[in-house]
Amino acid sequence: KQWYQRRVAITAGAGCLNDTMTIASFVGGCDLRGGDEITRATITQFMNMAETKLFPAACQVLYPCWGLMPNNKNVVNKGHENIKSFMTVLDQHLLNRTYLVGESVTLADLSLAVYMRDLYTMILDENRRNSYVNVTRWFTTIMNQDEVIRVLGQTTLCVKPAQFDAKLFQQNNPKQQKNAAPKKEAAKKEAPKKEEAAPAPKKERSAPFSSLPAPKLNMDDFKRHYWNDPSEVIHKYFDDTFVDGEWSVWKVEYKYQSELVKTTKTNNLVKGMFQRLETMKKYAFGLMYIFGDEGDQRLAGIWLGRGGDNFFYEDTNWTIDIENFNCTKMDMNKPDEKALWTKFIDGGMDDWEGKQFEKDHIF
């Protein structure tokens, strides 16, 4: 109900219109919405494409820049791929056309250009714009219409693509602070304590991996690069600092794939695992991906952890879930195994054993 109340609404005769596209069509008149059935249908088709194809892909790329979504590289890369596919088809359509439909501006041009505006001002720099010369020509034509400038103002094209803003994301998504538990009131009178023998001193437990020398690769720095920097920077830091034995890379695959029948349950399985590994965060980084449709899924991932052996077994509290996975140590000197690590880091793992990517989880 609250979401619906935030929508634009107008009263039209005996009815009330709530959808923005519907309202635009109603108030636009025949010139903008089309004078015949086939023209109206074609204009509606482009309006639907703007809302259902371009807008979701643009959100995947733009939301991290606005601090509204974490910098999930797989999601961002998917957004870029979908935008590229959309723009390539549109560029071909506009090869010999000034406008999307007919010989004048219509709602098809206005709706699609408005949805595209943030991409042109924040993401599509000159190099990328050169890949879509016909779309760019059309876009600038629409943005320079007097009526458009009066409403939106001048449109400045992107010079340098926007990046994920970690500080802005933290501001928009502050961590909830746990309230301290109230102190219990001390009893007014304490019963006399019986003298007890002093307990034997407890043996202090050593910190995980305390026997290893300080590593060249710093996990906090690596994670900072992963969340904030492009893939080239991440790979350079890894290649410059990774020393086999100080750290190791492992491929993990869930043993009981036939049990993965519901995406929600598979998600909960991974989330529960991450919660139980909370104390391992400064010693490891992991990517767990779900592939395939419900009823036929795969769960696999790649991990970077401290030491040369399977780091999950450094602490008995970390072994609860990993027992359900087949773990294979990866040799970063072998091109095919290094390529798998690189593909995960780049967010390019589109499939596993023929199953399409569905969801990722980042540790």
CSV table of C-alpha atoms in Angstrom, one decimal:
chain,number,residue,atom,x,y,z
A,1,LYS,CA,0.0,0.0,0.0
A,2,GLN,CA,2.8,2.5,0.9
A,3,TRP,CA,4.6,1.6,-2.4
A,4,TYR,CA,1.5,2.2,-4.4
A,5,GLN,CA,0.9,5.6,-2.7
A,6,ARG,CA,4.3,6.8,-3.8
A,7,ARG,CA,3.3,6.2,-7.5
A,8,VAL,CA,2.2,9.1,-9.6
A,9,ALA,CA,-1.6,9.1,-10.1
A,10,ILE,CA,-4.0,11.2,-12.1
A,11,THR,CA,-7.8,11.1,-12.4
A,12,ALA,CA,-9.0,10.6,-16.0
A,13,GLY,CA,-12.7,10.9,-16.3
A,14,ALA,CA,-14.3,8.2,-14.2
A,15,GLY,CA,-11.1,6.3,-13.7
A,16,CYS,CA,-7.7,6.8,-12.0
A,17,LEU,CA,-4.4,6.0,-13.7
A,18,ASN,CA,-1.4,5.0,-11.5
A,19,ASP,CA,1.3,3.7,-13.8
A,20,THR,CA,3.8,6.3,-15.1
A,21,MET,CA,4.0,4.8,-18.6
A,22,THR,CA,0.2,4.7,-18.8
A,23,ILE,CA,-0.1,8.3,-17.7
A,24,ALA,CA,2.5,9.4,-20.2
A,25,SER,CA,0.6,7.6,-23.0
A,26,PHE,CA,-2.7,9.3,-21.8
A,27,VAL,CA,-1.4,12.8,-21.6
A,28,GLY,CA,1.0,12.6,-24.6
A,29,GLY,CA,-1.7,12.8,-27.3
A,30,CYS,CA,-1.7,11.1,-30.7
A,31,ASP,CA,1.5,12.8,-31.7
A,32,LEU,CA,3.5,11.1,-29.0
A,33,ARG,CA,1.6,7.8,-28.5
A,34,GLY,CA,0.9,7.1,-32.2
A,35,GLY,CA,-1.9,7.8,-34.5
A,36,ASP,CA,-2.6,4.2,-35.7
A,37,GLU,CA,-2.7,0.8,-34.0
A,38,ILE,CA,0.6,-0.5,-35.4
A,39,THR,CA,2.4,2.7,-34.5
A,40,ARG,CA,1.0,2.7,-31.0
A,41,ALA,CA,1.9,-1.0,-30.6
A,42,THR,CA,5.5,-0.4,-31.7
A,43,ILE,CA,5.9,2.6,-29.4
A,44,THR,CA,4.5,0.6,-26.5
A,45,GLN,CA,7.0,-2.2,-27.3
A,46,PHE,CA,9.9,0.2,-27.0
A,47,MET,CA,8.5,1.6,-23.7
A,48,ASN,CA,8.2,-1.9,-22.3
A,49,MET,CA,11.8,-2.7,-23.4
A,50,ALA,CA,13.0,0.4,-21.6
A,51,GLU,CA,11.3,-0.6,-18.4
A,52,THR,CA,11.9,-4.4,-18.4
A,53,LYS,CA,15.2,-4.8,-20.3
A,54,LEU,CA,17.3,-1.7,-20.0
A,55,PHE,CA,16.2,-0.4,-16.5
A,56,PRO,CA,17.1,-3.6,-14.6
A,57,ALA,CA,20.5,-3.9,-16.3
A,58,ALA,CA,21.2,-0.2,-15.6
A,59,CYS,CA,20.4,-0.7,-11.9
A,60,GLN,CA,22.9,-3.5,-11.7
A,61,VAL,CA,25.6,-1.1,-12.9
A,62,LEU,CA,24.5,2.2,-11.3
A,63,TYR,CA,23.3,1.2,-7.9
A,64,PRO,CA,26.8,0.3,-6.6
A,65,CYS,CA,28.0,3.8,-7.8
A,66,TRP,CA,25.2,5.4,-5.8
A,67,GLY,CA,26.0,3.3,-2.7
A,68,LEU,CA,22.6,1.6,-2.9
A,69,MET,CA,24.0,-1.9,-3.5
A,70,PRO,CA,27.3,-3.7,-2.6
A,71,ASN,CA,29.9,-4.0,-5.3
A,72,ASN,CA,28.9,-7.5,-6.4
A,73,LYS,CA,31.2,-8.0,-9.4
A,74,ASN,CA,29.2,-10.9,-10.9
A,75,VAL,CA,26.0,-8.8,-10.8
A,76,VAL,CA,27.8,-5.7,-12.2
A,77,ASN,CA,29.4,-7.7,-15.0
A,78,LYS,CA,26.0,-9.2,-15.9
A,79,GLY,CA,24.5,-5.7,-16.0
A,80,HIS,CA,27.3,-4.6,-18.4
A,81,GLU,CA,26.7,-7.6,-20.6
A,82,ASN,CA,23.0,-7.0,-20.8
A,83,ILE,CA,23.5,-3.3,-21.5
A,84,LYS,CA,26.0,-4.2,-24.3
A,85,SER,CA,23.5,-6.7,-25.8
A,86,PHE,CA,20.7,-4.2,-25.7
A,87,MET,CA,22.7,-1.3,-27.1
A,88,THR,CA,24.1,-3.4,-29.9
A,89,VAL,CA,20.6,-4.3,-31.1
A,90,LEU,CA,19.4,-0.8,-30.7
A,91,ASP,CA,22.4,0.6,-32.6
A,92,GLN,CA,21.5,-1.6,-35.6
A,93,HIS,CA,17.9,-0.5,-35.4
A,94,LEU,CA,18.9,3.2,-35.6
A,95,LEU,CA,21.4,2.8,-38.4
A,96,ASN,CA,19.1,4.5,-41.0
A,97,ARG,CA,16.6,6.1,-38.5
A,98,THR,CA,16.5,9.4,-36.7
A,99,TYR,CA,13.9,8.3,-34.3
A,100,LEU,CA,12.8,4.9,-32.9
A,101,VAL,CA,9.3,5.0,-34.5
A,102,GLY,CA,8.3,7.1,-37.5
A,103,GLU,CA,9.7,10.5,-38.4
A,104,SER,CA,9.2,12.5,-35.2
A,105,VAL,CA,9.8,12.2,-31.5
A,106,THR,CA,7.4,9.8,-29.7
A,107,LEU,CA,7.0,8.3,-26.2
A,108,ALA,CA,9.3,5.5,-27.4
A,109,ASP,CA,12.2,8.0,-27.8
A,110,LEU,CA,11.4,9.9,-24.6
A,111,SER,CA,11.0,6.9,-22.3
A,112,LEU,CA,14.1,5.0,-23.6
A,113,ALA,CA,16.3,8.1,-23.6
A,114,VAL,CA,15.3,9.0,-20.0
A,115,TYR,CA,16.1,5.5,-18.8
A,116,MET,CA,19.4,5.7,-20.7
A,117,ARG,CA,20.4,9.1,-19.4
A,118,ASP,CA,22.2,8.0,-16.2
A,119,LEU,CA,24.2,5.5,-18.2
A,120,TYR,CA,25.4,8.3,-20.6
A,121,THR,CA,26.3,10.7,-17.8
A,122,MET,CA,28.0,8.2,-15.5
A,123,ILE,CA,29.1,5.0,-17.3
A,124,LEU,CA,29.4,5.3,-21.0
A,125,ASP,CA,32.6,7.3,-21.6
A,126,GLU,CA,33.8,8.3,-25.0
A,127,ASN,CA,35.4,4.9,-25.7
A,128,ARG,CA,32.2,3.1,-25.0
A,129,ARG,CA,30.1,5.6,-26.8
A,130,ASN,CA,32.1,5.0,-29.9
A,131,SER,CA,30.8,1.4,-29.9
A,132,TYR,CA,27.2,2.7,-30.3
A,133,VAL,CA,27.5,5.7,-32.6
A,134,ASN,CA,24.0,5.4,-33.9
A,135,VAL,CA,22.5,5.2,-30.4
A,136,THR,CA,24.6,8.1,-29.2
A,137,ARG,CA,23.5,10.3,-32.2
A,138,TRP,CA,19.9,9.5,-31.4
A,139,PHE,CA,20.3,10.0,-27.7
A,140,THR,CA,21.9,13.5,-28.1
A,141,THR,CA,19.2,14.4,-30.5
A,142,ILE,CA,16.5,13.6,-28.0
A,143,MET,CA,18.3,15.2,-25.1
A,144,ASN,CA,18.7,18.4,-27.0
A,145,GLN,CA,15.0,18.8,-27.7
A,146,ASP,CA,13.8,22.1,-26.2
A,147,GLU,CA,11.0,20.4,-24.2
A,148,VAL,CA,13.5,17.8,-22.8
A,149,ILE,CA,16.0,20.5,-21.8
A,150,ARG,CA,13.2,22.5,-20.1
A,151,VAL,CA,12.4,19.5,-17.9
A,152,LEU,CA,15.7,17.7,-17.4
A,153,GLY,CA,18.3,20.5,-18.1
A,154,GLN,CA,21.4,20.1,-20.1
A,155,THR,CA,22.9,16.6,-20.3
A,156,THR,CA,26.6,16.2,-19.8
A,157,LEU,CA,28.2,13.1,-21.3
A,158,CYS,CA,30.4,10.9,-19.2
A,159,VAL,CA,34.2,11.6,-19.1
A,160,LYS,CA,35.3,9.0,-16.6
A,161,PRO,CA,33.1,6.0,-15.6
A,162,ALA,CA,31.8,6.1,-12.0
A,163,GLN,CA,33.0,3.5,-9.6
A,164,PHE,CA,31.7,1.8,-6.5
A,165,ASP,CA,31.7,4.2,-3.5
A,166,ALA,CA,32.4,2.2,-0.4
A,167,LYS,CA,32.0,5.2,2.0
A,168,LEU,CA,28.7,6.1,0.4
A,169,PHE,CA,27.5,2.5,0.7
A,170,GLN,CA,28.4,2.4,4.4
A,171,GLN,CA,26.5,5.7,5.0
A,172,ASN,CA,23.4,4.3,3.2
A,173,ASN,CA,23.7,1.0,4.9
A,174,PRO,CA,24.9,1.6,8.5
A,175,LYS,CA,25.5,-1.5,10.6
A,176,GLN,CA,23.1,-1.8,13.5
A,177,GLN,CA,24.8,-1.5,16.8
A,178,LYS,CA,23.9,-4.1,19.4
A,179,ASN,CA,22.6,-2.6,22.6
A,180,ALA,CA,24.5,-3.7,25.6
A,181,ALA,CA,22.7,-6.0,27.9
A,182,PRO,CA,21.4,-4.3,31.0
A,183,LYS,CA,23.4,-4.9,34.1
A,184,LYS,CA,21.8,-7.0,36.7
A,185,GLU,CA,21.4,-5.3,40.1
A,186,ALA,CA,23.7,-6.5,42.6
A,187,ALA,CA,22.1,-8.4,45.5
A,188,LYS,CA,21.8,-6.3,48.7
A,189,LYS,CA,23.5,-8.9,50.8
A,190,GLU,CA,25.9,-11.5,49.7
A,191,ALA,CA,26.1,-14.8,51.4
A,192,PRO,CA,29.5,-15.6,52.8
A,193,LYS,CA,31.5,-17.6,50.3
A,194,LYS,CA,33.2,-20.8,51.3
A,195,GLU,CA,36.8,-20.9,50.7
A,196,GLU,CA,37.6,-23.0,47.7
A,197,ALA,CA,40.8,-24.4,46.4
A,198,ALA,CA,42.3,-22.2,43.6
A,199,PRO,CA,41.5,-23.7,40.2
A,200,ALA,CA,44.3,-24.9,38.1
A,201,PRO,CA,45.5,-22.2,35.6
A,202,LYS,CA,43.9,-22.6,32.1
A,203,LYS,CA,46.2,-23.2,29.3
A,204,GLU,CA,46.0,-20.2,26.9
A,205,ARG,CA,44.8,-21.2,23.4
A,206,SER,CA,47.1,-19.9,20.7
A,207,ALA,CA,45.6,-17.8,17.9
A,208,PRO,CA,45.1,-19.5,14.5
A,209,PHE,CA,48.1,-19.7,12.3
A,210,SER,CA,50.3,-18.1,15.0
A,211,SER,CA,53.1,-20.5,14.1
A,212,LEU,CA,53.4,-19.0,10.6
A,213,PRO,CA,55.6,-16.1,9.7
A,214,ALA,CA,54.0,-12.8,8.7
A,215,PRO,CA,52.7,-13.1,5.1
A,216,LYS,CA,53.4,-10.7,2.2
A,217,LEU,CA,49.7,-10.6,1.2
A,218,ASN,CA,47.5,-8.8,3.7
A,219,MET,CA,43.9,-10.1,3.7
A,220,ASP,CA,42.4,-6.8,4.7
A,221,ASP,CA,44.2,-5.1,1.7
A,222,PHE,CA,43.1,-7.8,-0.6
A,223,LYS,CA,39.4,-7.5,0.4
A,224,ARG,CA,39.6,-3.8,0.1
A,225,HIS,CA,40.9,-4.1,-3.5
A,226,TYR,CA,38.2,-6.6,-4.3
A,227,TRP,CA,35.3,-4.4,-3.1
A,228,ASN,CA,36.6,-1.1,-4.4
A,229,ASP,CA,38.9,-1.6,-7.4
A,230,PRO,CA,38.7,-3.0,-11.0
A,231,SER,CA,39.8,-6.5,-11.6
A,232,GLU,CA,43.2,-5.4,-13.0
A,233,VAL,CA,44.2,-3.9,-9.7
A,234,ILE,CA,43.0,-7.0,-7.7
A,235,HIS,CA,45.0,-9.3,-9.9
A,236,LYS,CA,48.1,-7.2,-9.7
A,237,TYR,CA,48.0,-7.1,-5.9
A,238,PHE,CA,47.5,-10.8,-5.8
A,239,ASP,CA,50.3,-11.6,-8.2
A,240,ASP,CA,52.7,-9.3,-6.4
A,241,THR,CA,52.0,-10.6,-2.9
A,242,PHE,CA,50.8,-14.2,-3.1
A,243,VAL,CA,53.3,-16.7,-1.8
A,244,ASP,CA,52.4,-20.3,-1.9
A,245,GLY,CA,52.5,-21.7,1.6
A,246,GLU,CA,51.8,-18.3,3.2
A,247,TRP,CA,48.3,-18.6,1.5
A,248,SER,CA,46.6,-21.2,-0.5
A,249,VAL,CA,43.7,-21.3,-3.0
A,250,TRP,CA,41.1,-24.0,-2.8
A,251,LYS,CA,38.2,-25.1,-5.0
A,252,VAL,CA,35.2,-26.5,-3.1
A,253,GLU,CA,32.2,-28.4,-4.4
A,254,TYR,CA,29.3,-29.6,-2.4
A,255,LYS,CA,29.2,-33.4,-2.1
A,256,TYR,CA,25.5,-33.9,-2.0
A,257,GLN,CA,24.3,-31.9,-5.1
A,258,SER,CA,21.2,-34.0,-5.4
A,259,GLU,CA,19.9,-32.5,-2.2
A,260,LEU,CA,20.0,-28.9,-3.7
A,261,VAL,CA,16.4,-28.7,-4.8
A,262,LYS,CA,15.3,-25.2,-3.6
A,263,THR,CA,17.3,-22.0,-4.1
A,264,THR,CA,16.1,-20.6,-0.8
A,265,LYS,CA,17.4,-23.7,1.1
A,266,THR,CA,20.7,-23.6,-0.8
A,267,ASN,CA,21.1,-19.9,0.1
A,268,ASN,CA,20.4,-20.7,3.7
A,269,LEU,CA,22.9,-23.4,3.6
A,270,VAL,CA,25.6,-21.0,2.5
A,271,LYS,CA,24.5,-18.2,4.9
A,272,GLY,CA,24.6,-20.6,7.8
A,273,MET,CA,28.1,-21.7,6.8
A,274,PHE,CA,29.3,-18.1,6.7
A,275,GLN,CA,27.8,-17.3,10.1
A,276,ARG,CA,29.7,-20.3,11.6
A,277,LEU,CA,32.9,-19.1,10.0
A,278,GLU,CA,32.7,-15.6,11.4
A,279,THR,CA,35.9,-15.9,13.4
A,280,MET,CA,37.8,-17.0,10.2
A,281,LYS,CA,37.2,-13.7,8.3
A,282,LYS,CA,40.6,-12.2,8.8
A,283,TYR,CA,42.2,-15.4,7.6
A,284,ALA,CA,40.2,-16.2,4.5
A,285,PHE,CA,38.2,-14.9,1.5
A,286,GLY,CA,35.6,-17.0,-0.3
A,287,LEU,CA,33.2,-16.9,-3.2
A,288,MET,CA,30.4,-19.5,-3.2
A,289,TYR,CA,28.2,-19.7,-6.3
A,290,ILE,CA,24.8,-21.4,-6.9
A,291,PHE,CA,24.3,-22.7,-10.4
A,292,GLY,CA,21.2,-24.2,-12.1
A,293,ASP,CA,17.5,-24.1,-11.7
A,294,GLU,CA,15.6,-25.4,-8.7
A,295,GLY,CA,15.6,-29.2,-8.6
A,296,ASP,CA,18.9,-29.4,-10.4
A,297,GLN,CA,21.5,-27.2,-8.8
A,298,ARG,CA,25.2,-27.1,-8.1
A,299,LEU,CA,27.1,-25.4,-5.3
A,300,ALA,CA,30.7,-24.6,-5.8
A,301,GLY,CA,33.2,-21.9,-4.9
A,302,ILE,CA,36.8,-20.7,-4.6
A,303,TRP,CA,38.6,-19.8,-1.4
A,304,LEU,CA,41.8,-18.0,-0.5
A,305,GLY,CA,43.1,-18.9,3.0
A,306,ARG,CA,46.0,-18.7,5.4
A,307,GLY,CA,48.8,-21.3,5.2
A,308,GLY,CA,49.6,-24.1,2.7
A,309,ASP,CA,47.2,-26.7,4.1
A,310,ASN,CA,43.4,-26.8,4.2
A,311,PHE,CA,42.9,-23.8,6.5
A,312,PHE,CA,39.4,-24.9,7.5
A,313,TYR,CA,41.0,-27.5,9.7
A,314,GLU,CA,43.0,-24.9,11.7
A,315,ASP,CA,40.1,-24.5,14.2
A,316,THR,CA,37.6,-27.2,15.1
A,317,ASN,CA,34.8,-24.6,14.9
A,318,TRP,CA,35.5,-24.2,11.2
A,319,THR,CA,35.2,-27.8,10.2
A,320,ILE,CA,31.4,-28.2,10.7
A,321,ASP,CA,30.4,-27.3,7.2
A,322,ILE,CA,33.5,-28.0,5.1
A,323,GLU,CA,33.1,-31.7,5.8
A,324,ASN,CA,30.2,-31.6,3.3
A,325,PHE,CA,32.5,-30.3,0.5
A,326,ASN,CA,35.1,-31.8,-1.7
A,327,CYS,CA,38.2,-29.5,-1.4
A,328,THR,CA,40.9,-29.4,-4.0
A,329,LYS,CA,44.0,-27.3,-3.6
A,330,MET,CA,44.7,-25.1,-6.7
A,331,ASP,CA,48.2,-24.6,-8.1
A,332,MET,CA,48.5,-20.9,-9.1
A,333,ASN,CA,51.4,-21.8,-11.4
A,334,LYS,CA,49.2,-24.0,-13.6
A,335,PRO,CA,47.4,-21.8,-16.2
A,336,ASP,CA,44.1,-23.6,-16.1
A,337,GLU,CA,43.8,-23.5,-12.3
A,338,LYS,CA,45.0,-19.8,-12.2
A,339,ALA,CA,42.3,-19.1,-14.9
A,340,LEU,CA,39.6,-20.5,-12.7
A,341,TRP,CA,40.6,-18.3,-9.8
A,342,THR,CA,40.8,-15.3,-12.2
A,343,LYS,CA,37.3,-16.1,-13.6
A,344,PHE,CA,35.8,-16.2,-10.1
A,345,ILE,CA,37.4,-12.9,-9.1
A,346,ASP,CA,36.3,-11.2,-12.3
A,347,GLY,CA,32.7,-12.3,-11.7
A,348,GLY,CA,32.8,-14.3,-15.0
A,349,MET,CA,31.6,-17.7,-13.7
A,350,ASP,CA,28.5,-18.0,-15.9
A,351,ASP,CA,28.0,-21.8,-15.5
A,352,TRP,CA,29.2,-24.9,-13.8
A,353,GLU,CA,28.9,-28.3,-15.3
A,354,GLY,CA,26.4,-26.8,-17.8
A,355,LYS,CA,24.3,-25.1,-15.1
A,356,GLN,CA,23.7,-21.4,-15.5
A,357,PHE,CA,24.8,-19.0,-12.7
A,358,GLU,CA,21.9,-18.3,-10.3
A,359,LYS,CA,23.3,-16.6,-7.1
A,360,ASP,CA,26.6,-15.8,-5.4
A,361,HIS,CA,27.7,-15.3,-1.8
A,362,ILE,CA,30.8,-13.5,-0.8
A,363,PHE,CA,32.8,-14.2,2.4
